[in-house]
Amino acid sequence: GAGVSQSPRYKVAKRGQDVALRCDPISGHVSLFWYQQALGQGPEFLTYFQNEAQLDKSGLPSDRFFAERPEGSVSTLKIQRTQQEDSAVYLCASSPIGGAEDTQYFGPGTRLTVL
Amino acid sequence: AQSVAQPEDQVNVAEGNPLTVKCTYSVSGNPYLFWYVQYPNRGLQFLLKYITGDNLVKGSYGFEAEFNKSQTSFHLKKPSALVSDSALYFCAVRRRSNDYKLSFGAGTTVTVRA
């Protein structure tokens, strides 16, 4: 079946603009994750959903970042009043069950550039 | 403290030679360990994982990794590298608990020359 998809693939925003990044997980996957990957670094955890419940948002860097998954499928990561330090690749991943041994399958990412 | 360390930023090997990408971890207990590969402008692709059992794990594209508890290592290996293996490799760890997130190393760039 289809993998994880993300849109847009590239986003350029002026500082202060709001952006919304979309993730379509693999169909039927219970768990969904958002990660932030800065240039030259490994991905850093942002937030985790199990179905529609946001169980962990400890990695969100500020209250400008907000994520939702209202129907337990598609998720949106919203960044308000973007800053230059928000420039990064935002990766979405999904996994089947939600157990710690589950494999996370990643989408291609959205590259956000804030000018 | 960093949970995962990849001590080499870059690894260069000739095609046909063995490839090793090093990873050490520093979490308590017995973690779950993963390797992912990232090609330019693409997301992370899963290679293999260690959950329990045999310390030698075989994965995709001929890769394997050996879990060594005493050395807290999980090095990725391939007996004969291909030019197409040139990519960015990430080691990741997940605690054996309700800690669902992956903690990644900084990555190792592998270049295989023809």
PDB file of N, CA and C in Angstrom, chain A residues 38-96:
ATOM      1  N   ALA A  38      16.792  19.580  11.785  1.00  0.00           N
ATOM      2  CA  ALA A  38      17.575  20.743  11.386  1.00  0.00           C
ATOM      3  C   ALA A  38      18.701  20.299  10.465  1.00  0.00           C
ATOM      4  N   LEU A  39      19.225  21.214   9.703  1.00  0.00           N
ATOM      5  CA  LEU A  39      20.265  20.906   8.723  1.00  0.00           C
ATOM      6  C   LEU A  39      21.471  20.263   9.400  1.00  0.00           C
ATOM      7  N   GLY A  40      21.871  19.105   8.902  1.00  0.00           N
ATOM      8  CA  GLY A  40      23.057  18.435   9.415  1.00  0.00           C
ATOM      9  C   GLY A  40      22.874  17.705  10.732  1.00  0.00           C
ATOM     10  N   GLN A  41      21.633  17.544  11.150  1.00  0.00           N
ATOM     11  CA  GLN A  41      21.368  16.880  12.432  1.00  0.00           C
ATOM     12  C   GLN A  41      20.376  15.731  12.263  1.00  0.00           C
ATOM     13  N   GLY A  42      20.284  14.924  13.295  1.00  0.00           N
ATOM     14  CA  GLY A  42      19.283  13.873  13.304  1.00  0.00           C
ATOM     15  C   GLY A  42      17.918  14.433  13.673  1.00  0.00           C
ATOM     16  N   PRO A  43      16.869  13.722  13.326  1.00  0.00           N
ATOM     17  CA  PRO A  43      15.519  14.175  13.690  1.00  0.00           C
ATOM     18  C   PRO A  43      15.340  14.275  15.203  1.00  0.00           C
ATOM     19  N   GLU A  44      14.563  15.267  15.605  1.00  0.00           N
ATOM     20  CA  GLU A  44      14.217  15.471  17.009  1.00  0.00           C
ATOM     21  C   GLU A  44      12.706  15.349  17.171  1.00  0.00           C
ATOM     22  N   PHE A  45      12.306  14.600  18.182  1.00  0.00           N
ATOM     23  CA  PHE A  45      10.892  14.354  18.442  1.00  0.00           C
ATOM     24  C   PHE A  45      10.143  15.642  18.784  1.00  0.00           C
ATOM     25  N   LEU A  46       8.957  15.774  18.201  1.00  0.00           N
ATOM     26  CA  LEU A  46       8.084  16.905  18.536  1.00  0.00           C
ATOM     27  C   LEU A  46       6.865  16.443  19.325  1.00  0.00           C
ATOM     28  N   THR A  47       6.081  15.509  18.734  1.00  0.00           N
ATOM     29  CA  THR A  47       4.831  15.130  19.364  1.00  0.00           C
ATOM     30  C   THR A  47       4.370  13.771  18.873  1.00  0.00           C
ATOM     31  N   TYR A  48       3.451  13.145  19.630  1.00  0.00           N
ATOM     32  CA  TYR A  48       2.989  11.788  19.361  1.00  0.00           C
ATOM     33  C   TYR A  48       1.489  11.681  19.583  1.00  0.00           C
ATOM     34  N   PHE A  49       0.823  11.022  18.629  1.00  0.00           N
ATOM     35  CA  PHE A  49      -0.611  10.739  18.723  1.00  0.00           C
ATOM     36  C   PHE A  49      -0.848   9.232  18.721  1.00  0.00           C
ATOM     37  N   GLN A  50      -1.802   8.824  19.524  1.00  0.00           N
ATOM     38  CA  GLN A  50      -2.341   7.474  19.407  1.00  0.00           C
ATOM     39  C   GLN A  50      -3.807   7.663  19.062  1.00  0.00           C
ATOM     40  N   ASN A  51      -4.162   7.261  17.853  1.00  0.00           N
ATOM     41  CA  ASN A  51      -5.484   7.632  17.288  1.00  0.00           C
ATOM     42  C   ASN A  51      -5.615   9.149  17.340  1.00  0.00           C
ATOM     43  N   GLU A  52      -6.680   9.674  17.918  1.00  0.00           N
ATOM     44  CA  GLU A  52      -6.853  11.128  17.928  1.00  0.00           C
ATOM     45  C   GLU A  52      -6.257  11.780  19.177  1.00  0.00           C
ATOM     46  N   ALA A  53      -5.794  10.970  20.104  1.00  0.00           N
ATOM     47  CA  ALA A  53      -5.283  11.501  21.367  1.00  0.00           C
ATOM     48  C   ALA A  53      -3.806  11.884  21.255  1.00  0.00           C
ATOM     49  N   GLN A  54      -3.513  13.101  21.633  1.00  0.00           N
ATOM     50  CA  GLN A  54      -2.126  13.561  21.665  1.00  0.00           C
ATOM     51  C   GLN A  54      -1.545  13.177  23.021  1.00  0.00           C
ATOM     52  N   LEU A  55      -0.742  12.125  23.034  1.00  0.00           N
ATOM     53  CA  LEU A  55      -0.254  11.574  24.297  1.00  0.00           C
ATOM     54  C   LEU A  55       1.038  12.226  24.774  1.00  0.00           C
ATOM     55  N   ASP A  56       1.771  12.841  23.866  1.00  0.00           N
ATOM     56  CA  ASP A  56       3.050  13.424  24.254  1.00  0.00           C
ATOM     57  C   ASP A  56       3.331  14.606  23.335  1.00  0.00           C
ATOM     58  N   LYS A  57       3.460  15.772  23.918  1.00  0.00           N
ATOM     59  CA  LYS A  57       3.829  16.948  23.138  1.00  0.00           C
ATOM     60  C   LYS A  57       5.035  17.638  23.758  1.00  0.00           C
ATOM     61  N   SER A  58       5.830  16.853  24.447  1.00  0.00           N
ATOM     62  CA  SER A  58       6.960  17.392  25.188  1.00  0.00           C
ATOM     63  C   SER A  58       8.047  17.984  24.297  1.00  0.00           C
ATOM     64  N   GLY A  59       8.087  17.594  23.022  1.00  0.00           N
ATOM     65  CA  GLY A  59       9.127  18.087  22.139  1.00  0.00           C
ATOM     66  C   GLY A  59       8.784  19.361  21.392  1.00  0.00           C
ATOM     67  N   LEU A  60       7.563  19.807  21.490  1.00  0.00           N
ATOM     68  CA  LEU A  60       7.187  21.053  20.806  1.00  0.00           C
ATOM     69  C   LEU A  60       7.998  22.201  21.404  1.00  0.00           C
ATOM     70  N   PRO A  61       8.723  22.949  20.563  1.00  0.00           N
ATOM     71  CA  PRO A  61       9.680  23.925  21.097  1.00  0.00           C
ATOM     72  C   PRO A  61       9.059  25.169  21.725  1.00  0.00           C
ATOM     73  N   SER A  62       7.851  25.495  21.349  1.00  0.00           N
ATOM     74  CA  SER A  62       7.205  26.671  21.940  1.00  0.00           C
ATOM     75  C   SER A  62       5.711  26.565  21.740  1.00  0.00           C
ATOM     76  N   ASP A  63       4.982  27.479  22.365  1.00  0.00           N
ATOM     77  CA  ASP A  63       3.522  27.453  22.215  1.00  0.00           C
ATOM     78  C   ASP A  63       3.089  27.960  20.849  1.00  0.00           C
ATOM     79  N   ARG A  64       4.048  28.293  19.987  1.00  0.00           N
ATOM     80  CA  ARG A  64       3.690  28.628  18.608  1.00  0.00           C
ATOM     81  C   ARG A  64       3.413  27.374  17.780  1.00  0.00           C
ATOM     82  N   PHE A  65       3.843  26.240  18.293  1.00  0.00           N
ATOM     83  CA  PHE A  65       3.670  24.977  17.591  1.00  0.00           C
ATOM     84  C   PHE A  65       2.437  24.255  18.138  1.00  0.00           C
ATOM     85  N   PHE A  66       1.626  23.774  17.202  1.00  0.00           N
ATOM     86  CA  PHE A  66       0.382  23.099  17.580  1.00  0.00           C
ATOM     87  C   PHE A  66       0.132  21.966  16.592  1.00  0.00           C
ATOM     88  N   ALA A  67      -0.252  20.801  17.097  1.00  0.00           N
ATOM     89  CA  ALA A  67      -0.539  19.670  16.224  1.00  0.00           C
ATOM     90  C   ALA A  67      -1.897  19.084  16.565  1.00  0.00           C
ATOM     91  N   GLU A  68      -2.550  18.543  15.564  1.00  0.00           N
ATOM     92  CA  GLU A  68      -3.848  17.917  15.788  1.00  0.00           C
ATOM     93  C   GLU A  68      -4.033  16.731  14.867  1.00  0.00           C
ATOM     94  N   ARG A  69      -4.921  15.842  15.279  1.00  0.00           N
ATOM     95  CA  ARG A  69      -5.273  14.646  14.497  1.00  0.00           C
ATOM     96  C   ARG A  69      -6.721  14.314  14.850  1.00  0.00           C
ATOM     97  N   PRO A  70      -7.639  15.144  14.444  1.00  0.00           N
ATOM     98  CA  PRO A  70      -9.003  15.113  14.967  1.00  0.00           C
ATOM     99  C   PRO A  70      -9.786  13.818  14.729  1.00  0.00           C
ATOM    100  N   GLU A  71      -9.508  13.130  13.632  1.00  0.00           N
ATOM    101  CA  GLU A  71     -10.263  11.907  13.347  1.00  0.00           C
ATOM    102  C   GLU A  71      -9.382  10.674  13.415  1.00  0.00           C
ATOM    103  N   GLY A  72      -8.196  10.838  13.981  1.00  0.00           N
ATOM    104  CA  GLY A  72      -7.322   9.694  14.158  1.00  0.00           C
ATOM    105  C   GLY A  72      -6.641   9.222  12.890  1.00  0.00           C
ATOM    106  N   SER A  73      -6.648  10.071  11.849  1.00  0.00           N
ATOM    107  CA  SER A  73      -5.971   9.693  10.610  1.00  0.00           C
ATOM    108  C   SER A  73      -5.011  10.812  10.203  1.00  0.00           C
ATOM    109  N   VAL A  74      -5.459  11.715   9.362  1.00  0.00           N
ATOM    110  CA  VAL A  74      -4.628  12.830   8.909  1.00  0.00           C
ATOM    111  C   VAL A  74      -4.263  13.727  10.094  1.00  0.00           C
ATOM    112  N   SER A  75      -3.030  14.225  10.042  1.00  0.00           N
ATOM    113  CA  SER A  75      -2.572  15.137  11.091  1.00  0.00           C
ATOM    114  C   SER A  75      -2.051  16.421  10.459  1.00  0.00           C
ATOM    115  N   THR A  76      -2.185  17.508  11.199  1.00  0.00           N
ATOM    116  CA  THR A  76      -1.671  18.798  10.778  1.00  0.00           C
ATOM    117  C   THR A  76      -0.792  19.381  11.861  1.00  0.00           C
ATOM    118  N   LEU A  77       0.384  19.825  11.461  1.00  0.00           N
ATOM    119  CA  LEU A  77       1.283  20.556  12.353  1.00  0.00           C
ATOM    120  C   LEU A  77       1.212  22.023  11.951  1.00  0.00           C
ATOM    121  N   LYS A  78       0.834  22.847  12.888  1.00  0.00           N
ATOM    122  CA  LYS A  78       0.701  24.273  12.617  1.00  0.00           C
ATOM    123  C   LYS A  78       1.753  25.051  13.392  1.00  0.00           C
ATOM    124  N   ILE A  79       2.366  25.983  12.704  1.00  0.00           N
ATOM    125  CA  ILE A  79       3.354  26.850  13.338  1.00  0.00           C
ATOM    126  C   ILE A  79       2.866  28.284  13.160  1.00  0.00           C
ATOM    127  N   GLN A  80       2.672  28.963  14.256  1.00  0.00           N
ATOM    128  CA  GLN A  80       2.201  30.347  14.207  1.00  0.00           C
ATOM    129  C   GLN A  80       3.378  31.304  14.307  1.00  0.00           C
ATOM    130  N   ARG A  81       3.224  32.433  13.643  1.00  0.00           N
ATOM    131  CA  ARG A  81       4.232  33.504  13.735  1.00  0.00           C
ATOM    132  C   ARG A  81       5.637  32.929  13.539  1.00  0.00           C
ATOM    133  N   THR A  82       5.861  32.326  12.380  1.00  0.00           N
ATOM    134  CA  THR A  82       7.118  31.627  12.133  1.00  0.00           C
ATOM    135  C   THR A  82       8.334  32.520  12.342  1.00  0.00           C
ATOM    136  N   GLN A  83       9.395  31.890  12.833  1.00  0.00           N
ATOM    137  CA  GLN A  83      10.684  32.538  13.060  1.00  0.00           C
ATOM    138  C   GLN A  83      11.739  31.832  12.216  1.00  0.00           C
ATOM    139  N   GLN A  84      12.862  32.485  12.014  1.00  0.00           N
ATOM    140  CA  GLN A  84      13.912  31.892  11.193  1.00  0.00           C
ATOM    141  C   GLN A  84      14.408  30.571  11.775  1.00  0.00           C
ATOM    142  N   GLU A  85      14.422  30.464  13.084  1.00  0.00           N
ATOM    143  CA  GLU A  85      14.900  29.223  13.699  1.00  0.00           C
ATOM    144  C   GLU A  85      13.953  28.053  13.480  1.00  0.00           C
ATOM    145  N   ASP A  86      12.765  28.317  12.941  1.00  0.00           N
ATOM    146  CA  ASP A  86      11.840  27.233  12.629  1.00  0.00           C
ATOM    147  C   ASP A  86      12.209  26.543  11.312  1.00  0.00           C
ATOM    148  N   SER A  87      13.128  27.124  10.556  1.00  0.00           N
ATOM    149  CA  SER A  87      13.547  26.522   9.286  1.00  0.00           C
ATOM    150  C   SER A  87      14.140  25.147   9.538  1.00  0.00           C
ATOM    151  N   ALA A  88      13.562  24.145   8.911  1.00  0.00           N
ATOM    152  CA  ALA A  88      13.971  22.750   9.131  1.00  0.00           C
ATOM    153  C   ALA A  88      13.133  21.872   8.211  1.00  0.00           C
ATOM    154  N   VAL A  89      13.451  20.588   8.229  1.00  0.00           N
ATOM    155  CA  VAL A  89      12.590  19.604   7.586  1.00  0.00           C
ATOM    156  C   VAL A  89      11.710  18.987   8.666  1.00  0.00           C
ATOM    157  N   TYR A  90      10.419  18.966   8.406  1.00  0.00           N
ATOM    158  CA  TYR A  90       9.469  18.396   9.360  1.00  0.00           C
ATOM    159  C   TYR A  90       9.034  17.026   8.833  1.00  0.00           C
ATOM    160  N   LEU A  91       9.349  16.007   9.614  1.00  0.00           N
ATOM    161  CA  LEU A  91       9.083  14.629   9.229  1.00  0.00           C
ATOM    162  C   LEU A  91       7.905  14.074  10.005  1.00  0.00           C
ATOM    163  N   CYS A  92       7.068  13.357   9.309  1.00  0.00           N
ATOM    164  CA  CYS A  92       5.944  12.649   9.932  1.00  0.00           C
ATOM    165  C   CYS A  92       6.219  11.155   9.819  1.00  0.00           C
ATOM    166  N   ALA A  93       5.852  10.409  10.839  1.00  0.00           N
ATOM    167  CA  ALA A  93       6.008   8.961  10.819  1.00  0.00           C
ATOM    168  C   ALA A  93       4.759   8.316  11.389  1.00  0.00           C
ATOM    169  N   SER A  94       4.459   7.112  10.948  1.00  0.00           N
ATOM    170  CA  SER A  94       3.350   6.368  11.535  1.00  0.00           C
ATOM    171  C   SER A  94       3.794   4.945  11.839  1.00  0.00           C
ATOM    172  N   SER A  95       3.109   4.328  12.783  1.00  0.00           N
ATOM    173  CA  SER A  95       3.392   2.930  13.118  1.00  0.00           C
ATOM    174  C   SER A  95       2.082   2.207  13.381  1.00  0.00           C
ATOM    175  N   PRO A  96       2.082   0.873  13.196  1.00  0.00           N
ATOM    176  CA  PRO A  96       0.819   0.130  13.162  1.00  0.00           C
ATOM    177  C   PRO A  96       0.032   0.122  14.470  1.00  0.00           C
TER     178      PRO A  96
END
